[in-house]
Amino acid sequence: MKTTREHPAPDSATSAPDTHEMVVIHRGLRRESRLLVELIAATAPGDTARARVLADHFRDYRLGLHQHHHGEDEHLWPKLLARVDLEADRVLRMEAQHERIAATLTAAGEALTGWEHGADEAARDALVAVLAEHRAVLVEHLDQEEESLLPLAARHLSAHEWNALGEHFVTHTPKPKLLFFLGMVLEEADRAERAAMLSALPLPARLLWYAVGRPAYARRIRTVRAGRPAYAR
């Protein structure tokens, strides 16, 4: 589509970022952290097949969250700290919360090892308690990030700088996992959010999502959620 001189195409080096995409990503993280607690708590003692399915799902969830936060550590906090003064405490609080979240993920991984192969009831309950703590720390962080950090990013970063977060995720995440994470983000996106996120992808990636990623995600989630449907579009 052509652009006129009166309405030039936005320059990503100077235009403001669309930080709402972070809200959409957070929605998926909130959902999956909640469902991990619920689904593992509902696993019958001794059901090792179910335990393996959920353990694999936790590992993918942990990978996605780690890569998401690593991108912020590399591309978001340093730029904001260099440009804000009185609000620097907000950025430092986000960094400290990342460390707390990482600690809960480490604890969950250790508890998972004790439960995965035997599906013991006591080990299951210990894992559920750790995952519940993880979710509480995560949700506190996500809420505060949306309330106080995203407005800072919108004021102080360009769209080009903001987009480095997504580029970091794509570069550092194993390619076979990318379509799964796209489905995780799109699952509860509304029509406008979904259109915005998909339109940012190259055409081959969009075609791959519709032909391969979307049906594969739906199958995976039916297995993980024991028959509950997925809502990815």
XYZ file of C-alpha atoms in Angstrom, residues 6 26 45 53 61 67 79 87 92 112 129 134 150 154 160 166 168 175 200 206 215 231-232:
23
model
C 0.718 13.977 4.024
C 1.301 -11.432 30.118
C -1.232 -40.352 42.509
C 2.932 -34.559 30.009
C 6.486 -22.615 30.094
C 13.472 -15.939 27.332
C 17.821 1.669 28.249
C 11.400 6.694 38.270
C 15.169 -1.553 39.772
C 9.260 -31.375 39.577
C 2.848 -25.382 46.745
C 5.764 -18.875 41.791
C 4.912 0.074 30.379
C 6.032 4.184 25.935
C 12.651 0.130 17.079
C 10.613 -9.645 20.213
C 15.646 -11.266 21.066
C 12.914 -22.632 16.443
C 3.971 -7.986 12.437
C 1.903 -16.286 9.158
C -3.585 -27.078 14.642
C -8.954 -20.873 21.886
C -6.084 -19.884 19.578
